[in-house]
Amino acid sequence: MIKLTPPMGWNSWNTFGEAINEKLIRETADRMVEAGLLDLGYEYLVIDDCWSLKERDGQERLVPDPEKFPSGMKAVADYVHSKGLKFGMYSCAGNLTCAGYPGSFEHEFIDAETFAEWGVDFLKYDYCYHSPIIHGKYLYRRMGLALENCGRDILLSACSWGSDETHEWIKQTGASMWRSTGDIFDTWESVKDLTRQQEKLHPYNGVGCFNDMDMLIVGMYGNGNVGLKGCNDEQYKTHYSIWALMGSPLMIGCDIRSMNEATRAILGNKELIAIDQDPACRQMVKLSGILAGDDLLLYSRQLSNGDLAIGLFNMGEEAAEAKFNLDELGLGFSTGKTLEMHEVWGKGDFRVVNSTVSRKLDPFACEVFRAKVVDL
Ligand code: GLA
């Protein structure tokens, strides 16, 4: 077990796509430390697809593109480690990666050894161009086994987008996280869509193997590889809150070298990070709420110290009222208990007096509470 709470870090794909190089990685490593992101728990710096040459070398080994990474990967890894960060890389269970670079199919063990030699701590393992006759569970088991025999602790981050019933077999493979959704894009529709896709998969989240809702788009504002329309800060806050409340890995996807104050503040919400990282990693409960239309999403999660994390999300374009009864949380009137509600974005604290909570939410807005069980 390499990581018992959801992994946190930064990944190159959302903003940079194939435009990656060692200067970017070094600068990002510097910034992760200077901006206090490492101290907050963002510890993995991950290079996604497009880092290698299109051909393997004479010994069948993967070769870093010398134009992008002239010092070689070991030197890049050493630099990342010198900052106190962990170093992540990317490969694929198919013949090719999603962007058409060599994949690890039939090279699983040699690639795992290569990654270990370079000092890799994290491997994102994609699912493009995979064999049509070998089931995904075997392909991920192979890499899981290869990593466990490579002589180094390397976290396996599976990326088969929830396809082929990933949730049924992913825990067999040794993966510490698994993509439970398709790819994110920097639009509000994408956030809504991935949140919905996730709902039926909550029962599969748990300690040591986390449902990965994909990298964060917070702070992208429409720039970069998956940029598209972009979102506003209210929408990014809601997106971040959902990912944290659901216990997803938190992998930053914006260019942190130029992030603004608002982005830094969202990514640095310590109370949400504590909810995301709660050691019990319990499953999410979807609340029915009272007259909650389709655009209102209400969730709660029981935390390890007995508190409840409660999130109210207005995914719609109109203001809406989120209302629910404490009965839904296991706190019927006869229990003699109620909740002291503390809102993690500073939107107000209160005590529930008549067993119903009712909050007005602006369009796209959320409120997330850490609620303490107290005597009525
Ligand atoms: C897939 C993955 C993405 C990214 C790209 C790289 O689409 O889901 O997260 O890694 O491949 O090509």
PDB file of N, CA and C and ligand atoms in Angstrom, residues 11 13-14 17-18 48-50 90-92 97-101 124-128 159-161 179 181-185 212 214-215 225-226, ligand 1:
ATOM      1  N   ASN A  11      -0.518  17.402 -12.876  1.00  0.00           N
ATOM      2  CA  ASN A  11      -0.328  16.588 -14.087  1.00  0.00           C
ATOM      3  C   ASN A  11      -0.287  17.516 -15.298  1.00  0.00           C
ATOM      4  N   TRP A  13      -1.137  17.136 -18.490  1.00  0.00           N
ATOM      5  CA  TRP A  13      -1.983  16.950 -19.669  1.00  0.00           C
ATOM      6  C   TRP A  13      -2.970  18.094 -19.928  1.00  0.00           C
ATOM      7  N   ASN A  14      -3.730  18.483 -18.899  1.00  0.00           N
ATOM      8  CA  ASN A  14      -4.835  19.415 -19.133  1.00  0.00           C
ATOM      9  C   ASN A  14      -4.381  20.685 -19.821  1.00  0.00           C
ATOM     10  N   GLY A  17      -0.654  19.223 -22.822  1.00  0.00           N
ATOM     11  CA  GLY A  17      -0.716  18.209 -23.867  1.00  0.00           C
ATOM     12  C   GLY A  17       0.680  17.775 -24.264  1.00  0.00           C
ATOM     13  N   GLU A  18       0.980  17.852 -25.581  1.00  0.00           N
ATOM     14  CA  GLU A  18       2.314  17.395 -25.995  1.00  0.00           C
ATOM     15  C   GLU A  18       3.400  18.456 -25.815  1.00  0.00           C
ATOM     16  N   ASP A  48       2.519  13.559 -18.222  1.00  0.00           N
ATOM     17  CA  ASP A  48       1.543  12.722 -18.933  1.00  0.00           C
ATOM     18  C   ASP A  48       2.108  12.298 -20.287  1.00  0.00           C
ATOM     19  N   ASP A  49       1.265  12.008 -21.222  1.00  0.00           N
ATOM     20  CA  ASP A  49       1.624  11.475 -22.554  1.00  0.00           C
ATOM     21  C   ASP A  49       2.600  12.411 -23.301  1.00  0.00           C
ATOM     22  N   CYS A  50       3.268  11.816 -24.327  1.00  0.00           N
ATOM     23  CA  CYS A  50       4.072  12.585 -25.303  1.00  0.00           C
ATOM     24  C   CYS A  50       5.492  12.914 -24.825  1.00  0.00           C
ATOM     25  N   TYR A  90       3.900   8.424 -17.323  1.00  0.00           N
ATOM     26  CA  TYR A  90       2.698   7.942 -18.011  1.00  0.00           C
ATOM     27  C   TYR A  90       3.077   6.861 -19.014  1.00  0.00           C
ATOM     28  N   SER A  91       2.264   5.816 -19.090  1.00  0.00           N
ATOM     29  CA  SER A  91       2.355   4.874 -20.213  1.00  0.00           C
ATOM     30  C   SER A  91       0.951   4.316 -20.465  1.00  0.00           C
ATOM     31  N   CYS A  92       0.885   3.269 -21.284  1.00  0.00           N
ATOM     32  CA  CYS A  92      -0.427   2.807 -21.722  1.00  0.00           C
ATOM     33  C   CYS A  92      -0.426   1.291 -21.875  1.00  0.00           C
ATOM     34  N   THR A  97       0.277   4.776 -26.933  1.00  0.00           N
ATOM     35  CA  THR A  97      -0.427   5.647 -25.987  1.00  0.00           C
ATOM     36  C   THR A  97      -1.561   6.342 -26.743  1.00  0.00           C
ATOM     37  N   CYS A  98      -2.383   7.070 -26.014  1.00  0.00           N
ATOM     38  CA  CYS A  98      -3.524   7.721 -26.679  1.00  0.00           C
ATOM     39  C   CYS A  98      -3.057   8.737 -27.715  1.00  0.00           C
ATOM     40  N   ALA A  99      -1.882   9.314 -27.506  1.00  0.00           N
ATOM     41  CA  ALA A  99      -1.371  10.293 -28.472  1.00  0.00           C
ATOM     42  C   ALA A  99      -0.443   9.639 -29.503  1.00  0.00           C
ATOM     43  N   GLY A 100      -0.344   8.319 -29.494  1.00  0.00           N
ATOM     44  CA  GLY A 100       0.395   7.623 -30.563  1.00  0.00           C
ATOM     45  C   GLY A 100       1.870   7.367 -30.299  1.00  0.00           C
ATOM     46  N   TYR A 101       2.284   7.417 -29.046  1.00  0.00           N
ATOM     47  CA  TYR A 101       3.671   7.074 -28.689  1.00  0.00           C
ATOM     48  C   TYR A 101       3.696   5.601 -28.268  1.00  0.00           C
ATOM     49  N   LYS A 124       0.861   6.670 -14.334  1.00  0.00           N
ATOM     50  CA  LYS A 124      -0.501   6.724 -14.893  1.00  0.00           C
ATOM     51  C   LYS A 124      -0.520   5.785 -16.081  1.00  0.00           C
ATOM     52  N   TYR A 125      -1.506   4.864 -16.103  1.00  0.00           N
ATOM     53  CA  TYR A 125      -1.482   3.796 -17.108  1.00  0.00           C
ATOM     54  C   TYR A 125      -2.788   3.805 -17.879  1.00  0.00           C
ATOM     55  N   ASP A 126      -2.691   4.221 -19.143  1.00  0.00           N
ATOM     56  CA  ASP A 126      -3.856   4.498 -19.982  1.00  0.00           C
ATOM     57  C   ASP A 126      -4.344   3.231 -20.706  1.00  0.00           C
ATOM     58  N   TYR A 127      -5.385   3.382 -21.539  1.00  0.00           N
ATOM     59  CA  TYR A 127      -6.079   2.185 -22.067  1.00  0.00           C
ATOM     60  C   TYR A 127      -6.300   2.251 -23.577  1.00  0.00           C
ATOM     61  N   CYS A 128      -5.699   3.231 -24.260  1.00  0.00           N
ATOM     62  CA  CYS A 128      -5.899   3.314 -25.713  1.00  0.00           C
ATOM     63  C   CYS A 128      -5.189   2.162 -26.428  1.00  0.00           C
ATOM     64  N   CYS A 159      -6.033   4.144 -15.788  1.00  0.00           N
ATOM     65  CA  CYS A 159      -6.797   5.142 -16.550  1.00  0.00           C
ATOM     66  C   CYS A 159      -7.582   4.465 -17.674  1.00  0.00           C
ATOM     67  N   SER A 160      -8.545   3.604 -17.284  1.00  0.00           N
ATOM     68  CA  SER A 160      -9.349   2.959 -18.324  1.00  0.00           C
ATOM     69  C   SER A 160     -10.758   3.550 -18.368  1.00  0.00           C
ATOM     70  N   TRP A 161     -10.894   4.747 -17.797  1.00  0.00           N
ATOM     71  CA  TRP A 161     -12.107   5.576 -17.928  1.00  0.00           C
ATOM     72  C   TRP A 161     -13.380   4.873 -17.438  1.00  0.00           C
ATOM     73  N   ARG A 179      -9.339   5.758 -12.984  1.00  0.00           N
ATOM     74  CA  ARG A 179     -10.216   6.739 -13.616  1.00  0.00           C
ATOM     75  C   ARG A 179     -11.601   6.145 -13.759  1.00  0.00           C
ATOM     76  N   THR A 181     -14.199   7.901 -14.809  1.00  0.00           N
ATOM     77  CA  THR A 181     -14.962   8.722 -15.756  1.00  0.00           C
ATOM     78  C   THR A 181     -14.171   8.875 -17.047  1.00  0.00           C
ATOM     79  N   GLY A 182     -14.848   9.413 -18.059  1.00  0.00           N
ATOM     80  CA  GLY A 182     -14.150   9.814 -19.280  1.00  0.00           C
ATOM     81  C   GLY A 182     -13.320  11.062 -19.019  1.00  0.00           C
ATOM     82  N   ASP A 183     -12.726  11.605 -20.078  1.00  0.00           N
ATOM     83  CA  ASP A 183     -11.825  12.757 -19.922  1.00  0.00           C
ATOM     84  C   ASP A 183     -12.575  14.032 -19.550  1.00  0.00           C
ATOM     85  N   ILE A 184     -11.941  14.814 -18.703  1.00  0.00           N
ATOM     86  CA  ILE A 184     -12.494  16.126 -18.347  1.00  0.00           C
ATOM     87  C   ILE A 184     -12.132  17.150 -19.424  1.00  0.00           C
ATOM     88  N   PHE A 185     -12.994  18.143 -19.595  1.00  0.00           N
ATOM     89  CA  PHE A 185     -12.688  19.315 -20.430  1.00  0.00           C
ATOM     90  C   PHE A 185     -13.002  20.548 -19.602  1.00  0.00           C
ATOM     91  N   ASP A 212     -11.088   8.027  -9.443  1.00  0.00           N
ATOM     92  CA  ASP A 212     -10.396   9.231  -9.927  1.00  0.00           C
ATOM     93  C   ASP A 212     -11.296   9.918 -10.947  1.00  0.00           C
ATOM     94  N   ASP A 214     -10.715  12.475 -12.649  1.00  0.00           N
ATOM     95  CA  ASP A 214      -9.832  13.149 -13.611  1.00  0.00           C
ATOM     96  C   ASP A 214      -9.235  14.424 -13.026  1.00  0.00           C
ATOM     97  N   MET A 215      -8.228  14.928 -13.747  1.00  0.00           N
ATOM     98  CA  MET A 215      -7.481  16.075 -13.238  1.00  0.00           C
ATOM     99  C   MET A 215      -8.395  17.292 -13.110  1.00  0.00           C
ATOM    100  N   ASN A 225      -4.600  22.622 -23.369  1.00  0.00           N
ATOM    101  CA  ASN A 225      -4.937  21.452 -24.165  1.00  0.00           C
ATOM    102  C   ASN A 225      -6.405  21.019 -24.079  1.00  0.00           C
ATOM    103  N   VAL A 226      -6.986  21.048 -22.883  1.00  0.00           N
ATOM    104  CA  VAL A 226      -8.415  20.711 -22.769  1.00  0.00           C
ATOM    105  C   VAL A 226      -9.221  21.969 -22.433  1.00  0.00           C
TER     106      VAL A 226
HETATM  107  C1  GLA B   1      -6.357   9.787 -22.378  1.00  0.00           C
HETATM  108  C2  GLA B   1      -6.433  10.053 -20.877  1.00  0.00           C
HETATM  109  C3  GLA B   1      -6.038  11.491 -20.600  1.00  0.00           C
HETATM  110  C4  GLA B   1      -4.628  11.754 -21.123  1.00  0.00           C
HETATM  111  C5  GLA B   1      -4.561  11.423 -22.612  1.00  0.00           C
HETATM  112  C6  GLA B   1      -3.116  11.474 -23.127  1.00  0.00           C
HETATM  113  O1  GLA B   1      -7.311  10.504 -23.085  1.00  0.00           O
HETATM  114  O2  GLA B   1      -7.707   9.780 -20.398  1.00  0.00           O
HETATM  115  O3  GLA B   1      -6.098  11.773 -19.220  1.00  0.00           O
HETATM  116  O4  GLA B   1      -3.708  10.995 -20.388  1.00  0.00           O
HETATM  117  O5  GLA B   1      -5.064  10.118 -22.875  1.00  0.00           O
HETATM  118  O6  GLA B   1      -3.049  11.166 -24.483  1.00  0.00           O
END
